[in-house]
Every structure is written in structure tokens, then in C-alpha cells.
Short mmCIF file of C-alpha atoms in Angstrom, two decimals:
data_model
loop_
_atom_site.label_atom_id
_atom_site.label_comp_id
_atom_site.label_asym_id
_atom_site.label_seq_id
_atom_site.Cartn_x
_atom_site.Cartn_y
_atom_site.Cartn_z
CA MET D 1 18.98 -15.90 47.41
CA ASN D 2 21.15 -12.86 48.14
CA GLU D 3 22.12 -13.20 51.77
CA PRO D 4 25.87 -13.82 52.32
CA HIS D 5 26.67 -17.23 53.84
CA LEU D 6 29.15 -18.72 56.26
CA ILE D 7 29.79 -22.34 55.36
CA VAL D 8 31.30 -24.60 57.99
CA LEU D 9 32.52 -27.86 56.56
CA PHE D 10 33.19 -30.50 59.15
CA GLY D 11 35.32 -33.39 57.87
CA ALA D 12 36.94 -30.93 55.50
CA THR D 13 39.89 -33.16 54.73
CA GLY D 14 38.00 -36.37 54.20
CA ASP D 15 37.38 -38.19 50.96
CA LEU D 16 33.91 -36.83 50.31
CA ALA D 17 35.06 -33.20 50.90
CA ARG D 18 38.05 -33.79 48.57
CA ARG D 19 36.12 -35.40 45.75
CA LYS D 20 32.79 -33.57 45.85
CA LEU D 21 32.20 -30.93 48.49
CA LEU D 22 35.15 -28.52 47.96
CA PRO D 23 34.95 -28.64 44.10
CA GLY D 24 31.18 -28.31 44.30
CA ILE D 25 31.23 -25.31 46.59
CA MET D 26 33.84 -23.67 44.43
CA HIS D 27 31.71 -24.14 41.35
CA LEU D 28 28.61 -22.71 43.05
CA LEU D 29 30.56 -19.63 44.05
CA GLU D 30 32.31 -19.24 40.78
CA SER D 31 29.05 -19.52 38.80
CA ASP D 32 27.35 -16.90 41.05
CA LEU D 33 24.56 -19.29 41.92
CA VAL D 34 25.16 -18.52 45.52
CA PRO D 35 26.00 -15.12 47.17
CA GLU D 36 29.25 -13.97 48.74
CA SER D 37 30.40 -16.63 51.27
CA ARG D 38 33.24 -17.68 53.57
CA ILE D 39 34.18 -21.30 54.17
CA ILE D 40 35.67 -22.72 57.34
CA GLY D 41 37.09 -26.26 57.06
CA VAL D 42 37.07 -28.19 60.29
CA SER D 43 38.95 -31.39 60.80
CA LEU D 44 41.51 -33.21 62.89
CA ASP D 45 44.49 -32.61 60.56
CA ASP D 46 47.22 -30.26 61.74
CA PHE D 47 46.57 -27.61 59.10
CA ASP D 48 46.54 -23.86 59.18
CA ASP D 49 44.75 -21.70 56.70
CA GLU D 50 47.55 -21.92 54.07
CA SER D 51 48.08 -25.69 54.28
CA PHE D 52 44.29 -26.19 53.99
CA ARG D 53 44.21 -24.06 50.90
CA THR D 54 46.99 -26.16 49.44
CA PHE D 55 45.03 -29.33 50.23
CA ALA D 56 41.83 -27.75 48.71
CA GLU D 57 43.63 -26.65 45.57
CA LYS D 58 44.92 -30.13 44.85
CA ALA D 59 41.46 -31.50 45.45
CA CYS D 60 39.72 -28.99 43.26
CA ARG D 61 42.12 -29.28 40.40
CA GLU D 62 41.93 -33.04 40.46
CA PHE D 63 38.19 -33.48 40.80
CA THR D 64 36.53 -30.47 39.22
CA THR D 65 34.73 -31.35 36.07
CA ARG D 66 35.03 -27.81 34.64
CA PRO D 67 38.00 -25.65 33.54
CA LEU D 68 39.80 -23.92 36.41
CA ASN D 69 42.27 -21.10 35.86
CA ASP D 70 44.62 -19.50 38.38
CA ALA D 71 42.49 -16.42 38.83
CA GLN D 72 39.39 -18.44 39.65
CA TRP D 73 41.39 -20.50 42.16
CA ALA D 74 42.87 -17.45 43.82
CA GLU D 75 39.46 -15.93 44.27
CA PHE D 76 38.11 -19.11 45.91
CA ALA D 77 41.20 -19.70 48.05
CA ALA D 78 40.79 -16.29 49.60
CA LYS D 79 37.45 -17.42 51.07
CA LEU D 80 38.93 -20.52 52.80
CA SER D 81 39.94 -20.77 56.46
CA TYR D 82 40.66 -23.64 58.77
CA VAL D 83 40.03 -24.62 62.36
CA ASN D 84 41.36 -27.75 64.04
CA VAL D 85 38.66 -29.69 65.95
CA LYS D 86 41.06 -30.02 68.85
CA ALA D 87 41.09 -26.23 69.28
CA GLY D 88 37.51 -26.47 70.63
CA PRO D 89 34.30 -24.56 70.02
CA GLU D 90 35.98 -21.32 71.22
CA ALA D 91 38.36 -21.28 68.25
CA LEU D 92 35.46 -22.08 65.87
CA ALA D 93 33.39 -19.25 67.37
CA GLU D 94 36.27 -16.82 66.99
CA ALA D 95 36.96 -17.75 63.32
CA ALA D 96 33.27 -17.54 62.52
CA SER D 97 32.86 -14.15 64.13
CA ALA D 98 35.85 -12.72 62.19
CA LEU D 99 34.52 -14.08 58.83
CA GLU D 100 30.94 -12.91 59.46
CA ALA D 101 32.39 -9.43 60.21
CA GLU D 102 34.02 -9.53 56.76
CA LEU D 103 30.71 -10.47 55.13
CA GLY D 104 28.79 -7.81 57.10
CA GLY D 105 25.35 -7.88 58.65
CA ALA D 106 23.99 -11.13 59.88
CA PRO D 107 25.00 -13.82 57.37
CA GLN D 108 23.17 -17.10 57.00
CA ARG D 109 25.04 -20.19 58.14
CA LEU D 110 25.31 -23.58 56.53
CA HIS D 111 26.94 -26.45 58.45
CA TYR D 112 27.88 -29.54 56.50
CA LEU D 113 28.56 -32.62 58.60
CA SER D 114 30.77 -34.89 56.46
CA VAL D 115 31.68 -36.96 59.49
CA PRO D 116 31.11 -40.56 60.67
CA PRO D 117 27.69 -41.18 62.25
CA LYS D 118 29.11 -41.53 65.73
CA ALA D 119 30.68 -38.10 65.50
CA ALA D 120 27.57 -36.25 64.32
CA LEU D 121 26.09 -35.40 67.68
CA ASP D 122 29.53 -34.26 68.98
CA VAL D 123 29.59 -31.77 66.03
CA VAL D 124 26.03 -30.62 66.83
CA HIS D 125 27.06 -29.85 70.43
CA THR D 126 30.23 -28.13 69.20
CA LEU D 127 27.98 -25.79 67.02
CA ASP D 128 25.78 -25.15 70.05
CA ALA D 129 28.77 -24.31 72.24
CA ALA D 130 30.12 -22.02 69.52
CA ASN D 131 26.85 -20.21 69.40
CA LEU D 132 26.38 -21.05 65.67
CA VAL D 133 22.88 -22.44 65.78
CA GLU D 134 20.92 -19.26 65.12
CA ARG D 135 20.38 -18.37 61.42
CA SER D 136 21.75 -21.78 60.45
CA ARG D 137 20.93 -24.91 58.49
CA ILE D 138 22.70 -28.22 58.93
CA ILE D 139 23.32 -30.96 56.36
CA MET D 140 23.71 -34.43 57.68
CA GLU D 141 25.03 -37.53 55.91
CA LYS D 142 23.45 -41.01 56.19
CA PRO D 143 22.87 -43.29 57.93
CA PHE D 144 20.08 -41.68 60.02
CA GLY D 145 20.02 -44.37 62.70
CA THR D 146 20.27 -48.13 62.30
CA ASP D 147 16.79 -49.07 63.45
CA LEU D 148 13.62 -47.32 64.73
CA ALA D 149 14.82 -46.84 68.27
CA SER D 150 18.20 -45.33 67.23
CA ALA D 151 16.51 -43.12 64.61
CA LYS D 152 14.13 -41.74 67.21
CA ALA D 153 16.92 -41.20 69.69
CA LEU D 154 19.06 -39.39 67.10
CA ASN D 155 16.16 -37.16 66.01
CA SER D 156 15.29 -36.36 69.61
CA GLN D 157 18.87 -35.25 70.45
CA LEU D 158 19.10 -33.29 67.22
CA HIS D 159 15.88 -31.47 68.01
CA GLU D 160 17.32 -30.34 71.38
CA VAL D 161 19.62 -28.08 69.41
CA PHE D 162 18.13 -27.61 65.91
CA ALA D 163 14.51 -27.33 64.85
CA GLU D 164 13.41 -29.80 62.23
CA GLU D 165 13.19 -27.14 59.54
CA GLN D 166 16.92 -26.43 60.09
CA ILE D 167 17.95 -30.13 59.45
CA PHE D 168 18.70 -31.34 55.96
CA ARG D 169 19.26 -35.11 55.72
CA ILE D 170 21.12 -35.55 52.45
CA ASP D 171 20.54 -38.27 49.87
CA HIS D 172 22.83 -37.65 46.85
CA PHE D 173 20.70 -40.06 44.73
CA LEU D 174 17.92 -37.47 44.64
CA GLY D 175 20.33 -34.68 43.60
CA LYS D 176 20.71 -36.27 40.21
CA GLU D 177 19.09 -34.42 37.32
CA ALA D 178 17.24 -37.62 36.28
CA ALA D 179 15.59 -37.87 39.70
CA LEU D 180 14.04 -34.43 39.23
CA ASN D 181 13.18 -35.44 35.71
CA ILE D 182 10.81 -38.04 37.23
CA LEU D 183 8.67 -35.21 38.62
CA ALA D 184 8.74 -33.27 35.34
CA PHE D 185 8.00 -36.42 33.32
CA ARG D 186 5.02 -37.38 35.45
CA PHE D 187 3.38 -34.11 36.24
CA ALA D 188 4.18 -31.93 33.28
CA ASN D 189 2.83 -34.26 30.62
CA GLY D 190 -0.70 -35.37 29.97
CA LEU D 191 0.51 -38.61 28.32
CA PHE D 192 1.99 -40.51 31.30
CA GLU D 193 0.26 -39.52 34.54
CA PRO D 194 -3.10 -41.15 33.46
CA ILE D 195 -1.39 -44.46 33.07
CA TRP D 196 0.86 -44.18 36.20
CA ASN D 197 -1.13 -46.72 38.27
CA ARG D 198 -1.98 -50.42 38.86
CA ASN D 199 -4.24 -50.56 35.80
CA PHE D 200 -1.38 -50.05 33.39
CA ILE D 201 1.83 -50.83 35.33
CA ASP D 202 2.73 -54.40 36.12
CA HIS D 203 5.72 -53.80 38.40
CA VAL D 204 8.56 -51.41 39.14
CA GLN D 205 12.29 -52.24 39.58
CA ILE D 206 14.76 -49.99 41.34
CA ASP D 207 18.12 -51.48 40.77
CA VAL D 208 21.46 -50.03 42.12
CA PRO D 209 24.25 -52.60 41.61
CA GLU D 210 27.85 -51.55 42.41
CA THR D 211 31.09 -53.13 41.18
CA LEU D 212 33.16 -51.91 44.21
CA SER D 213 33.93 -54.06 47.25
CA VAL D 214 33.87 -52.72 50.78
CA GLU D 215 37.58 -52.64 50.90
CA GLY D 216 38.69 -49.84 53.32
CA ARG D 217 35.15 -49.49 54.63
CA SER D 218 34.68 -52.84 56.36
CA ALA D 219 34.53 -51.42 59.87
CA PHE D 220 31.62 -49.10 58.89
CA TYR D 221 29.95 -51.82 56.77
CA GLU D 222 29.97 -54.44 59.56
CA GLY D 223 27.70 -52.15 61.53
CA THR D 224 25.29 -51.48 58.71
CA GLY D 225 25.26 -53.71 55.65
CA ALA D 226 23.61 -53.21 52.28
CA PHE D 227 20.05 -52.84 53.61
CA LYS D 228 20.76 -50.18 56.15
CA ASP D 229 23.43 -48.41 54.03
CA MET D 230 21.52 -48.24 50.76
CA VAL D 231 17.84 -49.27 50.88
CA VAL D 232 16.47 -47.12 53.70
CA THR D 233 18.46 -44.04 52.85
CA HIS D 234 18.49 -44.24 49.02
CA LEU D 235 16.26 -46.75 47.27
CA PHE D 236 13.15 -46.06 49.38
CA GLN D 237 13.59 -42.34 48.72
CA VAL D 238 13.68 -42.96 44.96
CA LEU D 239 10.57 -45.16 45.41
CA ALA D 240 8.72 -42.29 46.93
CA PHE D 241 9.40 -40.03 43.98
CA MET D 242 8.15 -42.73 41.68
CA ALA D 243 4.97 -43.52 43.69
CA MET D 244 3.89 -40.18 45.18
CA GLU D 245 0.59 -38.54 44.36
CA PRO D 246 0.65 -35.15 42.56
CA PRO D 247 1.51 -32.46 45.07
CA THR D 248 -0.70 -29.42 45.32
CA SER D 249 2.39 -27.28 44.22
CA LEU D 250 6.14 -27.72 43.75
CA ASP D 251 7.04 -26.17 47.06
CA SER D 252 9.11 -28.43 49.36
CA ASP D 253 6.52 -28.81 52.05
CA SER D 254 3.90 -30.20 49.55
CA ILE D 255 6.37 -32.66 48.01
CA SER D 256 7.70 -33.81 51.40
CA GLU D 257 4.15 -34.46 52.54
CA GLU D 258 3.36 -36.60 49.43
CA LYS D 259 6.59 -38.55 49.96
CA ASN D 260 5.65 -39.12 53.61
CA LYS D 261 2.28 -40.40 52.54
CA VAL D 262 3.94 -43.01 50.46
CA PHE D 263 6.02 -44.17 53.42
CA ARG D 264 2.93 -44.35 55.61
CA GLN D 265 1.13 -46.48 53.06
CA MET D 266 4.01 -48.91 52.52
CA LEU D 267 3.34 -52.32 54.05
CA PRO D 268 5.85 -53.74 56.57
CA LEU D 269 8.60 -55.76 54.81
CA ASP D 270 8.00 -59.51 54.74
CA PRO D 271 11.30 -61.31 55.48
CA HIS D 272 10.08 -64.07 53.08
CA HIS D 273 10.24 -61.60 50.22
CA VAL D 274 13.83 -60.55 50.93
CA VAL D 275 17.08 -62.08 49.66
CA ARG D 276 20.31 -61.23 51.52
CA GLY D 277 23.75 -62.02 50.13
CA GLN D 278 27.40 -61.72 50.84
CA TYR D 279 30.11 -61.80 48.20
CA GLN D 280 32.71 -64.46 48.48
CA GLY D 281 35.78 -63.02 50.02
CA TYR D 282 34.01 -60.49 52.18
CA ARG D 283 35.03 -62.33 55.39
CA ASP D 284 38.63 -62.05 54.37
CA GLU D 285 38.49 -58.21 54.51
CA ASP D 286 40.29 -56.56 57.37
CA GLY D 287 38.08 -56.11 60.44
CA VAL D 288 35.37 -58.66 59.27
CA ALA D 289 34.58 -61.63 61.53
CA ALA D 290 35.09 -65.11 60.10
CA ASP D 291 31.41 -65.87 60.66
CA SER D 292 30.02 -62.45 59.69
CA GLU D 293 26.36 -62.39 58.61
CA THR D 294 26.59 -58.86 57.27
CA ASP D 295 24.72 -58.44 53.94
CA THR D 296 26.65 -56.94 51.06
CA PHE D 297 23.64 -57.59 48.78
CA VAL D 298 19.93 -57.30 49.28
CA ALA D 299 16.88 -57.66 47.04
CA LEU D 300 13.38 -57.31 48.24
CA LYS D 301 9.72 -56.80 47.25
CA ALA D 302 8.01 -53.74 48.66
CA GLU D 303 4.26 -52.97 48.44
CA ILE D 304 2.24 -49.81 48.77
CA ASP D 305 -1.28 -50.24 50.15
CA ASN D 306 -3.17 -47.41 48.50
CA TRP D 307 -5.66 -47.02 45.60
CA ARG D 308 -3.03 -46.24 42.96
CA TRP D 309 -0.53 -49.04 43.69
CA ALA D 310 -2.45 -51.85 45.36
CA GLY D 311 -1.12 -55.12 43.94
CA VAL D 312 1.88 -53.61 42.09
CA PRO D 313 5.19 -55.01 43.50
CA PHE D 314 8.23 -52.75 43.71
CA TYR D 315 11.43 -54.82 43.48
CA LEU D 316 14.55 -53.27 44.91
CA ARG D 317 18.09 -54.61 44.44
CA THR D 318 21.52 -53.36 45.48
CA GLY D 319 24.91 -54.89 46.32
CA LYS D 320 28.64 -54.78 46.21
CA LYS D 321 30.91 -56.53 43.68
CA LEU D 322 28.12 -57.09 41.15
CA ALA D 323 28.46 -57.45 37.39
CA GLU D 324 28.19 -53.74 36.61
CA GLY D 325 27.48 -50.41 38.27
CA ALA D 326 24.16 -48.81 37.49
CA ARG D 327 21.25 -46.73 38.96
CA ILE D 328 18.16 -47.71 37.15
CA ILE D 329 14.47 -47.26 37.66
CA SER D 330 12.42 -49.49 35.28
CA ILE D 331 8.66 -49.35 34.97
CA ALA D 332 7.17 -52.43 33.32
CA PHE D 333 3.81 -51.89 31.67
CA ARG D 334 1.10 -54.57 31.54
CA GLU D 335 1.02 -56.65 28.41
CA PRO D 336 -2.09 -56.49 26.13
CA PRO D 337 -4.84 -58.80 27.39
CA LYS D 338 -4.95 -60.68 24.12
CA SER D 339 -2.50 -61.04 21.17
CA MET D 340 -3.65 -61.48 17.56
CA PHE D 341 -0.07 -61.92 16.38
CA PRO D 342 0.87 -65.34 15.11
CA ALA D 343 3.22 -67.70 16.96
CA GLY D 344 6.80 -66.89 16.12
CA SER D 345 6.11 -63.21 15.38
CA GLY D 346 8.35 -62.23 18.33
CA VAL D 347 5.73 -60.33 20.37
CA GLY D 348 6.44 -60.60 24.04
CA LEU D 349 9.80 -62.40 23.41
CA ALA D 350 11.85 -59.61 25.07
CA GLY D 351 9.44 -58.98 27.97
CA PRO D 352 6.91 -56.16 28.45
CA ASP D 353 7.20 -52.52 27.36
CA HIS D 354 9.39 -50.53 29.75
CA LEU D 355 10.02 -46.95 30.66
CA THR D 356 13.49 -46.62 32.11
CA PHE D 357 15.21 -43.77 34.00
CA ASP D 358 18.99 -43.94 34.37
CA LEU D 359 19.95 -42.04 37.48
CA ALA D 360 23.64 -42.01 36.66
CA ASP D 361 25.36 -38.72 35.74
CA ALA D 362 24.46 -39.24 32.12
CA SER D 363 20.75 -38.66 32.96
CA LYS D 364 19.06 -40.85 30.32
CA MET D 365 15.48 -42.04 29.69
CA SER D 366 14.31 -44.78 27.43
CA LEU D 367 10.88 -46.01 26.32
CA SER D 368 10.95 -49.56 24.88
CA PHE D 369 8.16 -51.07 22.82
CA TYR D 370 7.43 -53.58 20.02
CA GLY D 371 7.38 -52.48 16.34
CA LYS D 372 7.20 -54.30 13.07
CA ARG D 373 10.47 -55.47 11.48
CA PRO D 374 10.79 -54.03 7.91
CA GLY D 375 10.12 -56.59 5.21
CA PRO D 376 7.50 -59.21 4.35
CA GLY D 377 5.39 -60.89 7.00
CA MET D 378 4.68 -59.79 10.53
CA ARG D 379 7.80 -60.05 12.63
CA LEU D 380 8.20 -57.77 15.62
CA ASP D 381 11.31 -56.45 17.29
CA LYS D 382 11.80 -54.64 20.60
CA LEU D 383 12.62 -50.99 19.77
CA SER D 384 13.40 -47.99 21.96
CA MET D 385 13.25 -44.22 22.04
CA GLN D 386 16.07 -42.71 24.09
CA PHE D 387 16.91 -39.34 25.46
CA ALA D 388 20.23 -38.26 27.05
CA MET D 389 20.87 -34.93 28.75
CA GLN D 390 24.24 -34.60 27.04
CA GLU D 391 22.42 -34.27 23.74
CA THR D 392 20.77 -30.98 24.77
CA GLU D 393 22.26 -27.53 24.38
CA ARG D 394 21.90 -27.06 28.12
CA ALA D 395 23.93 -30.09 29.10
CA GLY D 396 26.67 -27.83 30.52
CA GLU D 397 24.23 -26.32 33.01
CA VAL D 398 23.67 -29.62 34.87
CA LEU D 399 24.65 -29.39 38.54
CA GLU D 400 26.33 -32.34 40.12
CA ALA D 401 24.29 -34.07 42.85
CA TYR D 402 26.18 -32.57 45.79
CA GLU D 403 26.19 -29.10 44.21
CA ARG D 404 22.41 -29.17 43.75
CA LEU D 405 21.84 -30.35 47.29
CA ILE D 406 24.10 -27.73 48.86
CA TYR D 407 22.47 -25.07 46.72
CA ASP D 408 18.98 -26.19 47.76
CA ALA D 409 19.98 -26.29 51.46
CA MET D 410 21.30 -22.79 51.29
CA ARG D 411 17.92 -21.66 49.88
CA GLY D 412 15.97 -23.65 52.40
CA GLU D 413 14.51 -25.82 49.66
CA ARG D 414 13.72 -29.24 51.23
CA THR D 415 12.17 -31.14 48.38
CA LEU D 416 15.18 -33.49 47.91
CA PHE D 417 15.80 -34.05 51.62
CA THR D 418 14.33 -36.51 54.09
CA THR D 419 12.24 -35.57 57.16
CA ALA D 420 12.40 -37.03 60.64
CA GLU D 421 8.89 -38.44 60.19
CA GLY D 422 9.79 -40.13 56.88
CA ILE D 423 13.01 -41.73 58.12
CA GLU D 424 11.34 -43.06 61.29
CA ARG D 425 8.50 -44.57 59.32
CA LEU D 426 10.94 -46.35 57.02
CA TRP D 427 12.66 -47.88 60.00
CA GLU D 428 9.20 -48.86 61.37
CA ILE D 429 8.30 -50.83 58.19
CA SER D 430 11.81 -52.38 58.25
CA GLU D 431 11.39 -53.85 61.78
CA PRO D 432 9.96 -57.25 60.73
CA LEU D 433 13.02 -57.76 58.50
CA LEU D 434 15.56 -56.49 61.12
CA ASN D 435 14.00 -58.79 63.77
CA ASP D 436 13.89 -61.88 61.47
CA GLN D 437 16.67 -61.63 58.90
CA PRO D 438 16.99 -64.37 56.34
CA PRO D 439 20.48 -65.94 56.22
CA VAL D 440 23.02 -64.40 53.82
CA ARG D 441 23.66 -66.40 50.74
CA PRO D 442 27.10 -66.45 49.14
CA TYR D 443 27.61 -65.11 45.62
CA SER D 444 30.63 -64.70 43.39
CA GLY D 445 31.99 -61.32 42.60
CA GLY D 446 31.05 -60.06 39.11
CA THR D 447 27.66 -61.72 39.09
CA TRP D 448 24.11 -60.37 39.78
CA GLY D 449 23.87 -61.75 43.31
CA PRO D 450 22.59 -65.00 44.71
CA ASN D 451 20.43 -67.15 42.47
CA ALA D 452 17.55 -66.73 44.80
CA VAL D 453 16.87 -63.29 43.35
CA HIS D 454 15.21 -64.98 40.38
CA GLN D 455 12.78 -66.84 42.53
CA LEU D 456 11.95 -63.44 44.32
CA ILE D 457 10.81 -61.84 41.10
CA ALA D 458 9.41 -64.91 39.25
CA PRO D 459 7.56 -65.25 36.95
CA ARG D 460 8.97 -61.81 36.03
CA ALA D 461 12.60 -61.16 35.21
CA TRP D 462 15.18 -58.57 36.31
CA ARG D 463 15.69 -55.82 33.81
CA LEU D 464 19.49 -55.74 34.35
CA PRO D 465 21.36 -56.77 32.40
CA PHE D 466 19.49 -54.99 29.62
CA GLU D 467 18.29 -56.77 26.51
CA ARG D 468 20.00 -53.89 24.58
CA THR D 469 22.58 -51.29 25.32
CA TRP D 470 21.99 -47.60 25.71
CA ARG D 471 22.86 -45.89 22.48
CA ARG D 472 25.77 -43.47 22.48
CA PRO D 473 24.96 -39.76 22.02
CA ASN D 474 24.71 -38.77 18.34
CA THR D 475 24.78 -42.40 17.08
CA MET D 476 22.05 -44.67 15.90
CA ALA D 477 20.29 -46.89 18.39
CA GLU D 478 21.99 -50.19 18.87
#
């Protein structure tokens, strides 16, 4: 990638831009991963170029995870400009034209829409009016609709301005190093792919609990809830990486097609296999109705009706104000058909063997299994082999999720992004649930959700909380 870029960041003074986007773009430029670029921040704040640079400097110094000296900042600051939304598309067009003249030639354009969903189409029309659609790619934040009808309407209106190959629907979960490690783990090793099927895997759990409440986001959350906010846009995408068939190559079109095949083969959700919850105190949040039925927690069973996965349940769980924050994929292998070990040996006591991916920034993997306890007799303990990215000599090269996704979008690499077909199919299989939602069950903050989640997964058990802790880097396993 050597073409210069004009990056237009809408919502440039928002929380996401402050915490992730501005520091991430700065790092990509400073590391020479992306070519010469200019950045226009667009927002409603009454800034000019200098005040926006002051805002950006404070954000970058506070949230960058890497050393930042004055010379590096000065180099990045010189690339920043600002346009107020209220100045209209004419002002944006004028600023873009001047910066593209600085870059020379016909630079590529990347438009990042870090704006509320209701403002996204206004931004799209602003870009059209500013004549900034040609040579461009556009990154959109979730949610991509709230049901099948709204998703189709949104995509239809987007396609009036941008072609599908120009649209990059972002899911920061898939930007994690560990998410890409799933592909490497499955398809680069002869050991695991032969057992990655219903003959050897009993079930899969994708578990994304959060400790935060919805404080400050209740107006947004009342219109979405945990299922629409997290499951359709995040957890189902992770499921596709887990369940997809081997692509013919690692190009983005091949991988997107295999992900879409998984979505086509998923069975419609059964409301009887869904648990919805709401943490106690949610209705006391500002802007929440006293009788609100919005889910702040959801757990469900999903099924894939194909040769590889028939009969293997995928259990998904996410929610607010839970006992701990985590992003875990746990694959439970089938237990041996017969055990010759005597009663009391400990075999099976801690559940089946598991392969676990931790999608948090630490990027860890663990394989747990039974082994003999040293000493006389035949006593077995659950053991584990663990790997953490921080323990490798390349740990410093890991890109943060938003950095990777911006980098991929600039290259036109669509592997980690969602297609219109995929998102519409996910809303289609969600329709039975959206049309017949189970009542929300109350749960206390700091727990693992309503008690009904245990009936959902029975006779199996949820993997979180773990039977053991992750070991710390450079220490013995706990």
C-alpha cells in the first residue's frame, strides 16, 4: 500500500475517537504501516484546526499505549485539520481539495463514521454532496439496523451512494490478535482441523460478560438491548470464524463467503432456547421507563445445520454488570466413550477437555486435559498448557483492534468486516426471537445473570467462572 490517503473522521471529538481512533491513526502513521496521509476531523464542536490539534494531543498522550515524544506529536499534528459539521458539505469539499493537493495526484479516501446510527445516512449524503465518494472506502460502526426490515432499508440507502465493496462494517472483536489466531490455529496445523467437527466436539461457548452498567448510554440501550447490541454484531461474527469451512485461500472474498455460508446454515433462533435478563437497578437509570423490558443480558443456544456441526450446540452469553469482564471462546471436546479409571480417581470431575481462546488484549490460548497426579495410585488432575502473546519476542508488534481494522480498510482487505448479505441473514434468523421475546428476568449486579442460564445449558455447565486462573506470564501454572 503506497497510495497517499485522505482520512475523514466523523465524530472526531467523541469518546471512541479520543480513546481509540486518533491514537490508533497516529500509531499507524508513525510506524510507517500506512503511507503519507492527511486527516480531517469533522464534528459539531466549535473548534478550528489549532483547537482540534490541542484536543487530539491530549487524547493521544492520555490513551496511546506506546511512547510518544514531542517530535512525533508535532509530525502528526501537522497532518490534522478540522471542519465543523454546521459549515456544510461545501466546507468539507474545500478542505479535502486543499489537503489532496498537498498529497498530490489522486489520493485514496477513507471515511470513518464514528457517529450515532441515526446520523450515519446524513453523513453518507454529506460525503456525496461534497463529491468525496470516488476513490473512497467508508467504515461504519454498529448497529447495522435493528431488525431485518431496517437492515435491508439501511443497506439499500447506502448502496444508492456507495458500492458494497466500498463499505466496511466494523466489528472490533474481530480485530483482536486472538481472533485471527483462530484461523491460524485451525488451518495451519494438521493436529486440530481433523477433530474440528461434531465427532469430537461436544459444544462451544462464546462468553462475553461485562462488568460495566449502561450508565450514560441508557438512551441508546433502550432502543437496542444486549441482543441487538452485542449478539448480532459481535458474537455471531466470532461464531462464524469458529465454524467456517476452510476457505480456498486467505483472500478476503474467500473468507467472507465461508462466513456467509455459516450464517446461511444457521437455524432460526428458538425463543425457548433464549434467556433474557435485566440487572436490578437498570430501570432507575436516567431515560429508562419504569416498566422497561430491555434486555441487559442474553444467553442463547444457536445451531448450525450442516455436515460438520449438526447436533453441536453453540451457547452464547453476554450482559452488563456481571461478575467479571471477559471475551472467551471455549471448545468442549467429547469425553471418552468408556472410562477404565476407578471411582474417586478424579477423571471427569472438572468437566471435559477444553480448548480456550481469550479474545481480550492479552491474546491467550489454553488447552486443558487430565493427567496423572504424581505419587502412588492413579489420581488425575485437570492440567493445562497455556500460551500468551506477551511471552513472545514479537509482542510489541501487536496492533490494537481498531488499528488493525483501519489498516485493513485502507488496504481494501475485507476479511474482518461484515457484508450486507451476512448482516441481513443474521437478522433473518433472529426474527423468531424478535417477534416472540421471552420476558426479562431480574438478576443482581456482580453475578453471572439469571439462574435460568443453568437450565439453558444443562446438563452441561458454563465455563466461566474458570475452574482455574490463567497463569501470569513467566510464572508457573496455577
